[in-house]
GROMACS .gro file of C-alpha atoms in nm:
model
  381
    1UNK     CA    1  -3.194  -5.996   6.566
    2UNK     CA    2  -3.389  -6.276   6.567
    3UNK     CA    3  -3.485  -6.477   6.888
    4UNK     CA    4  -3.713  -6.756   7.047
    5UNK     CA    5  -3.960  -6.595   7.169
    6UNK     CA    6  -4.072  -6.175   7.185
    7UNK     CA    7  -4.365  -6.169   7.502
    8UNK     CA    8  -4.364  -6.382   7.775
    9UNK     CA    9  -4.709  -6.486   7.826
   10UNK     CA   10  -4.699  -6.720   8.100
   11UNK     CA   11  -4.574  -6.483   8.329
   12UNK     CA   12  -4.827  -6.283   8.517
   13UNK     CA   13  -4.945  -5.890   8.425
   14UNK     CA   14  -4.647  -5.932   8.163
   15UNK     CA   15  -4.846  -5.822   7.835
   16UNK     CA   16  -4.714  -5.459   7.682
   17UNK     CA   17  -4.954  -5.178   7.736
   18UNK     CA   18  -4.974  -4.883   7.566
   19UNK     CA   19  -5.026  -4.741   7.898
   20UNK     CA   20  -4.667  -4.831   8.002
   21UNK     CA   21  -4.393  -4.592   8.120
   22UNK     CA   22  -4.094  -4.676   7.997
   23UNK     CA   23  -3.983  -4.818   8.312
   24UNK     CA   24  -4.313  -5.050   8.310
   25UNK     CA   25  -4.222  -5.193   7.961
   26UNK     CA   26  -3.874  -5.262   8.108
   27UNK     CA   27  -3.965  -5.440   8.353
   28UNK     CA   28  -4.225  -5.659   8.159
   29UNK     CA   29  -3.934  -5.703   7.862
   30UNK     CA   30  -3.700  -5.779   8.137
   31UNK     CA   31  -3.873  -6.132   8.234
   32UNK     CA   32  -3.911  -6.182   7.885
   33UNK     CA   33  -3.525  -6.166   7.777
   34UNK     CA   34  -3.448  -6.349   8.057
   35UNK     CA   35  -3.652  -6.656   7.978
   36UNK     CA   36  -3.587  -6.658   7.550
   37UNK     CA   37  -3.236  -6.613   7.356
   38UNK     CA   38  -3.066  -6.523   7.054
   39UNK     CA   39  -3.118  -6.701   6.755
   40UNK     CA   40  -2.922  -6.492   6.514
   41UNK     CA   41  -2.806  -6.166   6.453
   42UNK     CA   42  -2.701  -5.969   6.172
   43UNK     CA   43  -2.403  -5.669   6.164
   44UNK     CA   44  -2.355  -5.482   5.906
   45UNK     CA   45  -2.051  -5.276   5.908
   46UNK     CA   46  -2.032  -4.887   5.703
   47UNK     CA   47  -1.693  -4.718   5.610
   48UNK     CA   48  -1.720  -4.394   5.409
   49UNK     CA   49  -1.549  -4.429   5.092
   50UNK     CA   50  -1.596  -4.033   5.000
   51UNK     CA   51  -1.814  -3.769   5.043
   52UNK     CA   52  -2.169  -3.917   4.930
   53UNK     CA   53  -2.080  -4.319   4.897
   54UNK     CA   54  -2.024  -4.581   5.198
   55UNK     CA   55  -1.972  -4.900   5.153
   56UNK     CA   56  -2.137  -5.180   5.361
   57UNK     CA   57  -2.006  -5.555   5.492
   58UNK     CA   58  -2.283  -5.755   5.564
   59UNK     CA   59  -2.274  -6.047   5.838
   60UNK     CA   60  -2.498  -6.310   5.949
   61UNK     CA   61  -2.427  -6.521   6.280
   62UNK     CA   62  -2.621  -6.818   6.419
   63UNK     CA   63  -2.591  -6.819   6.820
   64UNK     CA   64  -2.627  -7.085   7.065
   65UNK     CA   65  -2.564  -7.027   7.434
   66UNK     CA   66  -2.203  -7.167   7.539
   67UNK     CA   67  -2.180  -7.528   7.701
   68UNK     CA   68  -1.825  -7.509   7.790
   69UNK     CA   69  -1.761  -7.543   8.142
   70UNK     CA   70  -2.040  -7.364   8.283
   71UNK     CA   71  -2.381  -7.472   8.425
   72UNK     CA   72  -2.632  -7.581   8.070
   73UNK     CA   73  -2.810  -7.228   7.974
   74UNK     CA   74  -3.210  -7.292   8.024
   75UNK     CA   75  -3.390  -7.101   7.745
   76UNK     CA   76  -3.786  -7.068   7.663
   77UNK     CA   77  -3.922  -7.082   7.291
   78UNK     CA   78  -4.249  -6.984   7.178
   79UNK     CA   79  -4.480  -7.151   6.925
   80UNK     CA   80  -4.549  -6.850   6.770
   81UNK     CA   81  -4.220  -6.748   6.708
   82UNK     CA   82  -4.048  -7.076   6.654
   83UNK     CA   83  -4.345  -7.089   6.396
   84UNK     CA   84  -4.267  -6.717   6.214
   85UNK     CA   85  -3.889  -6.826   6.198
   86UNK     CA   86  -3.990  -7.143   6.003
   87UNK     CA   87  -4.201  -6.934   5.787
   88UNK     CA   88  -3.915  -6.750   5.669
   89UNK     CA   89  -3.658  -7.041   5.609
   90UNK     CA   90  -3.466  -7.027   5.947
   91UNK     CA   91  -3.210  -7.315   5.950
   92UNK     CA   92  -3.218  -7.477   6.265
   93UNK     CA   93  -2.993  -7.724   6.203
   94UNK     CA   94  -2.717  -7.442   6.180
   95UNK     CA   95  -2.867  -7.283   6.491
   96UNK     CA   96  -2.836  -7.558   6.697
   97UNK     CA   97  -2.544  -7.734   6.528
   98UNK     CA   98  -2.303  -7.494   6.430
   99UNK     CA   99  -2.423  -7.197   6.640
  100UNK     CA  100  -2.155  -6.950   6.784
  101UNK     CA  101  -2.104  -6.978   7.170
  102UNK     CA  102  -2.108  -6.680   7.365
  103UNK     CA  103  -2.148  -6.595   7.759
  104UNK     CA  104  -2.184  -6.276   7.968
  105UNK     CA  105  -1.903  -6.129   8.237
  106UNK     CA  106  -2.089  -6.311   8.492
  107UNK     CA  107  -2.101  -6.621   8.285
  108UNK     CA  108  -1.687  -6.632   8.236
  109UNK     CA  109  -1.597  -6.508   8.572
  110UNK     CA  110  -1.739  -6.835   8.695
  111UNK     CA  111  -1.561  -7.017   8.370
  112UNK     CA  112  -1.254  -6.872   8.477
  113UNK     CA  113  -1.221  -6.949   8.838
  114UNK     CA  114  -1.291  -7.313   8.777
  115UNK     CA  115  -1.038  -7.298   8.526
  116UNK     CA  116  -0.787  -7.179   8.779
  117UNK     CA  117  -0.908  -7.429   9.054
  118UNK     CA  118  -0.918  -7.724   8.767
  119UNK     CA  119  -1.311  -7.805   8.872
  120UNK     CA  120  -1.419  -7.693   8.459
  121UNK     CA  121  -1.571  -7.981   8.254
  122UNK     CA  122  -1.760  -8.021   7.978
  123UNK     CA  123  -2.087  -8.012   8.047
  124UNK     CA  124  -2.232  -8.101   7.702
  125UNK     CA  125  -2.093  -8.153   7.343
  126UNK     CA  126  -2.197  -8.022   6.985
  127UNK     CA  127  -2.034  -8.375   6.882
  128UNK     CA  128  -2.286  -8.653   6.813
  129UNK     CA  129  -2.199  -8.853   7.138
  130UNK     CA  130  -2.246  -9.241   6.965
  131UNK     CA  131  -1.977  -9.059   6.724
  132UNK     CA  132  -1.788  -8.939   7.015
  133UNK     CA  133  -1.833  -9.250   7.216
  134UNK     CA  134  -1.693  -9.462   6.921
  135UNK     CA  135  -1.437  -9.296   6.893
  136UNK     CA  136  -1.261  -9.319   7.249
  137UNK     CA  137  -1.361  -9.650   7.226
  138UNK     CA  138  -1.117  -9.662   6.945
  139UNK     CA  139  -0.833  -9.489   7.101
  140UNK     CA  140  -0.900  -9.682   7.385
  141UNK     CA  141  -0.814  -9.998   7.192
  142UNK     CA  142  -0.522  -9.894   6.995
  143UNK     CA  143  -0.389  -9.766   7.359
  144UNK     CA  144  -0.383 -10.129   7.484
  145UNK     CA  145  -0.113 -10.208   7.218
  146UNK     CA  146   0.030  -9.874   7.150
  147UNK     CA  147   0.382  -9.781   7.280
  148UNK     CA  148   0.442  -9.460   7.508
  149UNK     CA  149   0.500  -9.154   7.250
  150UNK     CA  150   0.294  -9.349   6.951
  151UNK     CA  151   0.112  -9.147   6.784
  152UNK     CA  152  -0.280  -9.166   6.581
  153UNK     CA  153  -0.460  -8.967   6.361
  154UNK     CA  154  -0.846  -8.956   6.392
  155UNK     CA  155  -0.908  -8.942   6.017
  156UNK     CA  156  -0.761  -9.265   6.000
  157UNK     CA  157  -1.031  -9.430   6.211
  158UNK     CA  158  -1.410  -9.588   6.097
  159UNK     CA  159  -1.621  -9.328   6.217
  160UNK     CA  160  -1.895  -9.086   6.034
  161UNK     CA  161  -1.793  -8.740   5.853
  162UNK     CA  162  -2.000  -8.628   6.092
  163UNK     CA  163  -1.732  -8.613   6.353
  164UNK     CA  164  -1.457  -8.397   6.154
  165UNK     CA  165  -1.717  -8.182   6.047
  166UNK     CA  166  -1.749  -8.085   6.382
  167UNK     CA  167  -1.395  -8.141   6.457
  168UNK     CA  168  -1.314  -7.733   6.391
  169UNK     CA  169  -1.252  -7.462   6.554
  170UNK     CA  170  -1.421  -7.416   6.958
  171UNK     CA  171  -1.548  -7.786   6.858
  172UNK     CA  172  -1.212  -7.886   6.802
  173UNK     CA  173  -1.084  -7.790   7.121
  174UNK     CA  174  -1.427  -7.936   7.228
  175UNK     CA  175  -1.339  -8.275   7.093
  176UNK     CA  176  -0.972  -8.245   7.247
  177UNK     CA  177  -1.089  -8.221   7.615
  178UNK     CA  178  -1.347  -8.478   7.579
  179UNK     CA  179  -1.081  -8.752   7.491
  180UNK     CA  180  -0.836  -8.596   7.741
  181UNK     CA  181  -1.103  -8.614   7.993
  182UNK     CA  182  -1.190  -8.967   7.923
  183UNK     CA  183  -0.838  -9.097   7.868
  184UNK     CA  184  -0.553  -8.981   8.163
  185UNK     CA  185  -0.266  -9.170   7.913
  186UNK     CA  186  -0.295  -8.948   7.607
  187UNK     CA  187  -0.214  -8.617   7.430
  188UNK     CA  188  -0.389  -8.424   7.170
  189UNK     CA  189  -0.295  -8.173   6.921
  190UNK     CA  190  -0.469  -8.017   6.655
  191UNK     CA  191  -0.373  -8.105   6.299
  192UNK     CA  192  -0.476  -7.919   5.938
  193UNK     CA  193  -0.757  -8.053   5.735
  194UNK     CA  194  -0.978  -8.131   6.047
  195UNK     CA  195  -0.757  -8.363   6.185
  196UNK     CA  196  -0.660  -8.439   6.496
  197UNK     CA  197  -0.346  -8.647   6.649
  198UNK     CA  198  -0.323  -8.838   7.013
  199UNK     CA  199  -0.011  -8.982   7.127
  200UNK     CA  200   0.004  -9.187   7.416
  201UNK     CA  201   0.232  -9.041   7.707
  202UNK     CA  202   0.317  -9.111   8.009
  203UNK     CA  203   0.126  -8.935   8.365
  204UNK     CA  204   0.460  -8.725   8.413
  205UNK     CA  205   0.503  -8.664   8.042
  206UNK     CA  206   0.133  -8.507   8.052
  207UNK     CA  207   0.164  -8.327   8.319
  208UNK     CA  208   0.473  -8.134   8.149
  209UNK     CA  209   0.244  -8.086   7.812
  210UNK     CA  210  -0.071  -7.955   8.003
  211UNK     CA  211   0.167  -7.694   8.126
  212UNK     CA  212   0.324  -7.612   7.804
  213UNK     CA  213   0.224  -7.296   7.637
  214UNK     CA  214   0.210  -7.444   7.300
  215UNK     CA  215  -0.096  -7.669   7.397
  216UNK     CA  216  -0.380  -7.533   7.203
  217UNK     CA  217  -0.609  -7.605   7.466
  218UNK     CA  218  -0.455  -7.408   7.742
  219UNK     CA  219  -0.669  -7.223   8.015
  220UNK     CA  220  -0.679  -6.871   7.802
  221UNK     CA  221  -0.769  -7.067   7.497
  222UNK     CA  222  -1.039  -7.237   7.584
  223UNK     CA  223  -1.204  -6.907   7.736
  224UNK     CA  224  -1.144  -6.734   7.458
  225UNK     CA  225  -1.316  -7.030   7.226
  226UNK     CA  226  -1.593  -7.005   7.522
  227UNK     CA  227  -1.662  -6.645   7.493
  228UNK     CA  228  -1.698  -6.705   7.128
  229UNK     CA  229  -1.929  -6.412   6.947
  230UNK     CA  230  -1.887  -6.166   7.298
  231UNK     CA  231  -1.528  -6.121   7.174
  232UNK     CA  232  -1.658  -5.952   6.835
  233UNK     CA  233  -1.923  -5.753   7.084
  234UNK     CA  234  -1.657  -5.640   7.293
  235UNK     CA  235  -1.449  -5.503   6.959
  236UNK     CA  236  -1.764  -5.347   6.894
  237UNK     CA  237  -1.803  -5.219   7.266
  238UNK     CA  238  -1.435  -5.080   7.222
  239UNK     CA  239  -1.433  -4.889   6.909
  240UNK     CA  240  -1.725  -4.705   6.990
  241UNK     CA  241  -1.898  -4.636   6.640
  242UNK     CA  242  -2.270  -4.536   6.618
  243UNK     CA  243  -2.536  -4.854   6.678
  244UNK     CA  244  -2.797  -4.810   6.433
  245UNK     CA  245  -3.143  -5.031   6.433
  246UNK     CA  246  -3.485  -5.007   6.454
  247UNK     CA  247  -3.708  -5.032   6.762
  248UNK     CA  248  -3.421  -5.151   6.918
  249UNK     CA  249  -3.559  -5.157   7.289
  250UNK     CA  250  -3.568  -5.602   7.325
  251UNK     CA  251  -3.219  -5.553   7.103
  252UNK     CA  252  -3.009  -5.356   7.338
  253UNK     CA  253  -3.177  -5.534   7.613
  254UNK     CA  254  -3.050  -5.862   7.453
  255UNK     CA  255  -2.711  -5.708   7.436
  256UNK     CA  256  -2.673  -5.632   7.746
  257UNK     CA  257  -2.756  -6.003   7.923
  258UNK     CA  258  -2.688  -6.213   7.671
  259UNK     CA  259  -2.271  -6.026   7.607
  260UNK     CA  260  -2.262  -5.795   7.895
  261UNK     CA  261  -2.372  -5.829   8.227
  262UNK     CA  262  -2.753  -5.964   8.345
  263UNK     CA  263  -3.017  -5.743   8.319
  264UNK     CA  264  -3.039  -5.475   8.586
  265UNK     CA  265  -3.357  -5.453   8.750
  266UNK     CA  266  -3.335  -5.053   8.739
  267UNK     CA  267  -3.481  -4.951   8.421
  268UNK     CA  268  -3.205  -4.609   8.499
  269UNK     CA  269  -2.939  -4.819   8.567
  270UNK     CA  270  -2.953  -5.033   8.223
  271UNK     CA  271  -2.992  -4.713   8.017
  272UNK     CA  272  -2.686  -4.577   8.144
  273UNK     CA  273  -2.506  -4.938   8.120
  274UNK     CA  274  -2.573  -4.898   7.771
  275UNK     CA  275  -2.501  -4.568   7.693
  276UNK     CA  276  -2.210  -4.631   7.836
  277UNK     CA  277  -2.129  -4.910   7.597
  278UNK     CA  278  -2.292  -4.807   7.291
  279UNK     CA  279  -2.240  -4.370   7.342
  280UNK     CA  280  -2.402  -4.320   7.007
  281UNK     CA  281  -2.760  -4.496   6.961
  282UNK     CA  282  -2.979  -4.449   6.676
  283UNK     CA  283  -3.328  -4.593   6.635
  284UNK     CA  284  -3.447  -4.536   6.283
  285UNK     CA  285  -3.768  -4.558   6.457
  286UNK     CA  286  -3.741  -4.307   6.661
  287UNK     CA  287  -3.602  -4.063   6.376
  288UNK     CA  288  -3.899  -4.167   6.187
  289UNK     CA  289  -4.145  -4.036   6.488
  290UNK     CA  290  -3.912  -3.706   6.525
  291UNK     CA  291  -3.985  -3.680   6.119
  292UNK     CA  292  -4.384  -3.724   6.153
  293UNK     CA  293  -4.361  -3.456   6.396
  294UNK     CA  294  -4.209  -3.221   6.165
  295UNK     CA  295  -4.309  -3.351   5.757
  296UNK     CA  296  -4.612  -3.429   5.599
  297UNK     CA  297  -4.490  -3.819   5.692
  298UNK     CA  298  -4.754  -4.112   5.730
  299UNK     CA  299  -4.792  -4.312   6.074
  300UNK     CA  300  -4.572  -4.586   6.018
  301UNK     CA  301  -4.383  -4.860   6.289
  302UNK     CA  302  -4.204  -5.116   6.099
  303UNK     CA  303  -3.873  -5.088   5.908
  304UNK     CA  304  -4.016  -5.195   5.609
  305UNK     CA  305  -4.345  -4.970   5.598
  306UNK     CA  306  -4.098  -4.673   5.671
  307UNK     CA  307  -3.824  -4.780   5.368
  308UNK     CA  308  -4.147  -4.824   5.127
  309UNK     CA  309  -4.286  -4.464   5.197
  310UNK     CA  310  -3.935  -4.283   5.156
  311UNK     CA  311  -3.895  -4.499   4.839
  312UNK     CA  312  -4.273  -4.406   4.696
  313UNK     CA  313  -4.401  -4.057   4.589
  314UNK     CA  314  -4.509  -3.925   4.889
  315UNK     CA  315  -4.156  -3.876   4.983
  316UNK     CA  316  -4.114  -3.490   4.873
  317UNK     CA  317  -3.812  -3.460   4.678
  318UNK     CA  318  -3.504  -3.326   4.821
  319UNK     CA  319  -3.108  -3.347   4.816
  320UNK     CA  320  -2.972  -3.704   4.715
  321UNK     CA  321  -2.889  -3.972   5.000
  322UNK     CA  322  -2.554  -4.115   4.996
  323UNK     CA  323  -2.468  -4.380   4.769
  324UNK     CA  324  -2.463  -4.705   4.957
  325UNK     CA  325  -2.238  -4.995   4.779
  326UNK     CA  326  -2.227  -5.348   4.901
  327UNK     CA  327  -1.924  -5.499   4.953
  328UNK     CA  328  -1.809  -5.822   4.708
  329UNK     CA  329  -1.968  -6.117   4.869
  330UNK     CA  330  -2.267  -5.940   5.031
  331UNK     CA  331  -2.488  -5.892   4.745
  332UNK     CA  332  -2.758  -6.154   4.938
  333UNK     CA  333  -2.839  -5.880   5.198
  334UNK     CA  334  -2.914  -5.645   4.923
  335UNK     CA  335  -3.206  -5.411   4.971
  336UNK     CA  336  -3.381  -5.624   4.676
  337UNK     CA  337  -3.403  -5.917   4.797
  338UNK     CA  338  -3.462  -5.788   5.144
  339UNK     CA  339  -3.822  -5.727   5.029
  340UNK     CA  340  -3.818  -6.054   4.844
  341UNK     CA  341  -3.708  -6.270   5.169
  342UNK     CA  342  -3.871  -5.969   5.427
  343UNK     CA  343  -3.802  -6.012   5.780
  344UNK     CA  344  -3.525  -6.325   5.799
  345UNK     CA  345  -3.299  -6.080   5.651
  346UNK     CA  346  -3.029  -5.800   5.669
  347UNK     CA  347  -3.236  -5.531   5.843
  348UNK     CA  348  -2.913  -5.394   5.955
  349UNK     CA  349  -2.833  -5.226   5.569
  350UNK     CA  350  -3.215  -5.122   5.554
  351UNK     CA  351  -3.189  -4.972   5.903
  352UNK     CA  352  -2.860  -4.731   5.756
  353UNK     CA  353  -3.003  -4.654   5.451
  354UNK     CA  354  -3.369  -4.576   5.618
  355UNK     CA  355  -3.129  -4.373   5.862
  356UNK     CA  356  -2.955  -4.137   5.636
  357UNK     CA  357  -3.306  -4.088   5.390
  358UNK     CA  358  -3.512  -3.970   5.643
  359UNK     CA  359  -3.266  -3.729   5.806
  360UNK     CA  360  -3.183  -3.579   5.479
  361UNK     CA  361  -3.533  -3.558   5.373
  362UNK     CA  362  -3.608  -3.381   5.737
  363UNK     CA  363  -3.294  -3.120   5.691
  364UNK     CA  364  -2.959  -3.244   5.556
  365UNK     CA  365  -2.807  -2.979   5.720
  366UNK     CA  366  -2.886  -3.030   6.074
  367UNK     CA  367  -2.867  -3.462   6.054
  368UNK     CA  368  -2.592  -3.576   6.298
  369UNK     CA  369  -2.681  -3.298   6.539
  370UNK     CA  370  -3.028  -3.456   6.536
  371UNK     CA  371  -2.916  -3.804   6.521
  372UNK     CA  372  -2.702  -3.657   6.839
  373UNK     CA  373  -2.967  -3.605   7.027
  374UNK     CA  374  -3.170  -3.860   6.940
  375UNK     CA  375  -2.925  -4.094   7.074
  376UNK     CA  376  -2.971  -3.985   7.435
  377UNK     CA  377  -3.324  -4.156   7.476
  378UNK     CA  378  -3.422  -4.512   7.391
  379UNK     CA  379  -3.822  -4.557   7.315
  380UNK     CA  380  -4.001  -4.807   7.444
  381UNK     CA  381  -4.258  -4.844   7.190
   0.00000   0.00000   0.00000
């Protein structure tokens, strides 16, 4: 993951110690996640082909905090990290254009009643708004001559590409509820090829369509489009498979407020909250302190100081890790040009791989009943 900011530093007696307990550093990374966000986040996704191979589906996804009917989501970025992201080719125009919305329970309970009380707007758009603007403008003056059940298509109007490059997807629906907003005499419908059709109707006539279920922006369908990205977390929530990272402390706690719920302020009561959403953790940093303890293994911390001692010759030899194959399409999150592009890429495939090597090097035998019990703590450090 990837996000504006790691340490709040404006925040009083909020620097990491490593004199913290656990529930110390909680509490300090608490006011921290609260004040930055997701950037981006990368999944990658392991089914076991046969005995020694899996075979990985890597994913990258650009975030921005939903705007849809809720109050705008303030977020802090730091210098330092804004600066590191640059460093490493972070698109920002895709973050902040064509980011992925997403919201937390609390987030779309509040979407949802003023859905059902009909007090939702939109309280920003991803559109341009001159684009926008010019182009009610131009409904607005085909309206004047227009006939009731004429009909429009946007493509067929003066305006920049870069409206119907936005016109897709939750901006589609986005786009839809702006016009209907602005304009109480006309309908909109989705077409293909980013287009999209208004006919002008009558108040009664509208009224019938809103209540429709074949309007694509109905009530459920826009909180779905809201929810955006927390829909794949809650799949992921669901099917329960092991979460593997590394140092994943400011991870889960992103998890948790940004998709879940807000952050607790019991440092007992968001370890079980997670636990109970993710049952099987594994923090490839964690296995790699369990393996120092045990193996002649140097005093490493990050993911790619562990993968380069496990790949060099002071990793004894010992039975052969599972073959790892990347799926067609993913070969840009190879472990290749991982080094190459270091930390703006798919950790998530290290992480695995890092996984499985040092638990076979530590006693192939015994590795899932360690991972096991591994999973019951989360480190701090």
């Amino acid at each position: 993951m990837e996000f504006t900011g790691l340490h709040s530093t404006s925040l009083p007696n909020n620097e990491p110690s490593l004199f913290d307990s656990p529930a110390e550093r909680y509490v300090k990374a608490r006011q921290s996640v609260q004040r930055f966000t997701l950037v981006q986040l990368g999944l990658a996704i392991f089914s076991k082909e046969n005995s020694d191979k899996y075979v990985v589906h890597s994913y990258n996804f650009f975030l921005f905090p939903s705007t849809l009917g809720i109050r705008d989501v303030e977020f802090t970025v730091s210098a330092s990290s804004i600066q590191f992201l640059s460093h490493y080719g972070f698109d920002y125009n895709k973050f902040l254009k064509d980011g992925i919305p997403y919201m937390n329970e609390v987030q779309e309970e509040i979407l949802r009643q003023h859905l059902l009380a009909d007090t939702w707007k939109v309280c920003s758009t991803n559109v341009d708004r001159d684009v926008l603007k010019k182009v009610i403008d131009e409904v607005t003056s085909w309206i004047v001559a227009a006939k009731e059940e004429d009909t429009m298509i946007l493509q067929d109007l003066n305006v920049s590409k870069a409206f119907f490059l936005c016109v897709i997807g939750y901006h589609m629906i986005e786009v839809q509820l702006v016009l209907r907003q602005a304009l109480e005499n006309v309908w909109t419908e989705p077409l293909e090829d980013k287009k999209v059709m208004v006919k002008k109707v009558s108040p009664e006539h509208r009224r019938l369509l809103e209540n429709s279920s074949d309007d694509h922006c109905q009530k459920k369908l826009i909180l779905l489009s809201a929810r955006g990205f927390t829909n794949l977390f809650q799949i992921l929530v669901k099917v329960k498979k092991p979460l593997v990272g590394h140092n994943m402390l400011m991870d889960l706690m992103h998890l948790h407020d940004k998709f879940y719920r807000p952050l607790p302020e019991s440092y007992e009561e968001f370890k079980r909250n997670i636990h109970n959403l993710f049952p099987v953790i594994i923090d490839t940093k964690t296995v790699t302190k369990s393996v120092q303890k045990k193996c002649l293994f140097p005093r490493v911390s990050s993911l790619m100081e562990a993968y380069a001692v496990l790949c060099s010759n002071l990793n004894p030899k010992g039975p052969p890790c599972p073959v790892i194959s990347l799926a067609s399409g993913c070969s840009r999150y190879g472990i290749r040009n991982l080094l190459m592009r270091l930390a703006m890429m798919h950790f998530s495939v290290v992480q695995f791989f890092l996984c499985q090597l040092i638990c076979y090097c530590a006693d192939p035998q015994m590795m899932w009943w360690r991972l096991s019990l591994l999973s019951r703590s989360i480190s701090p450090c």
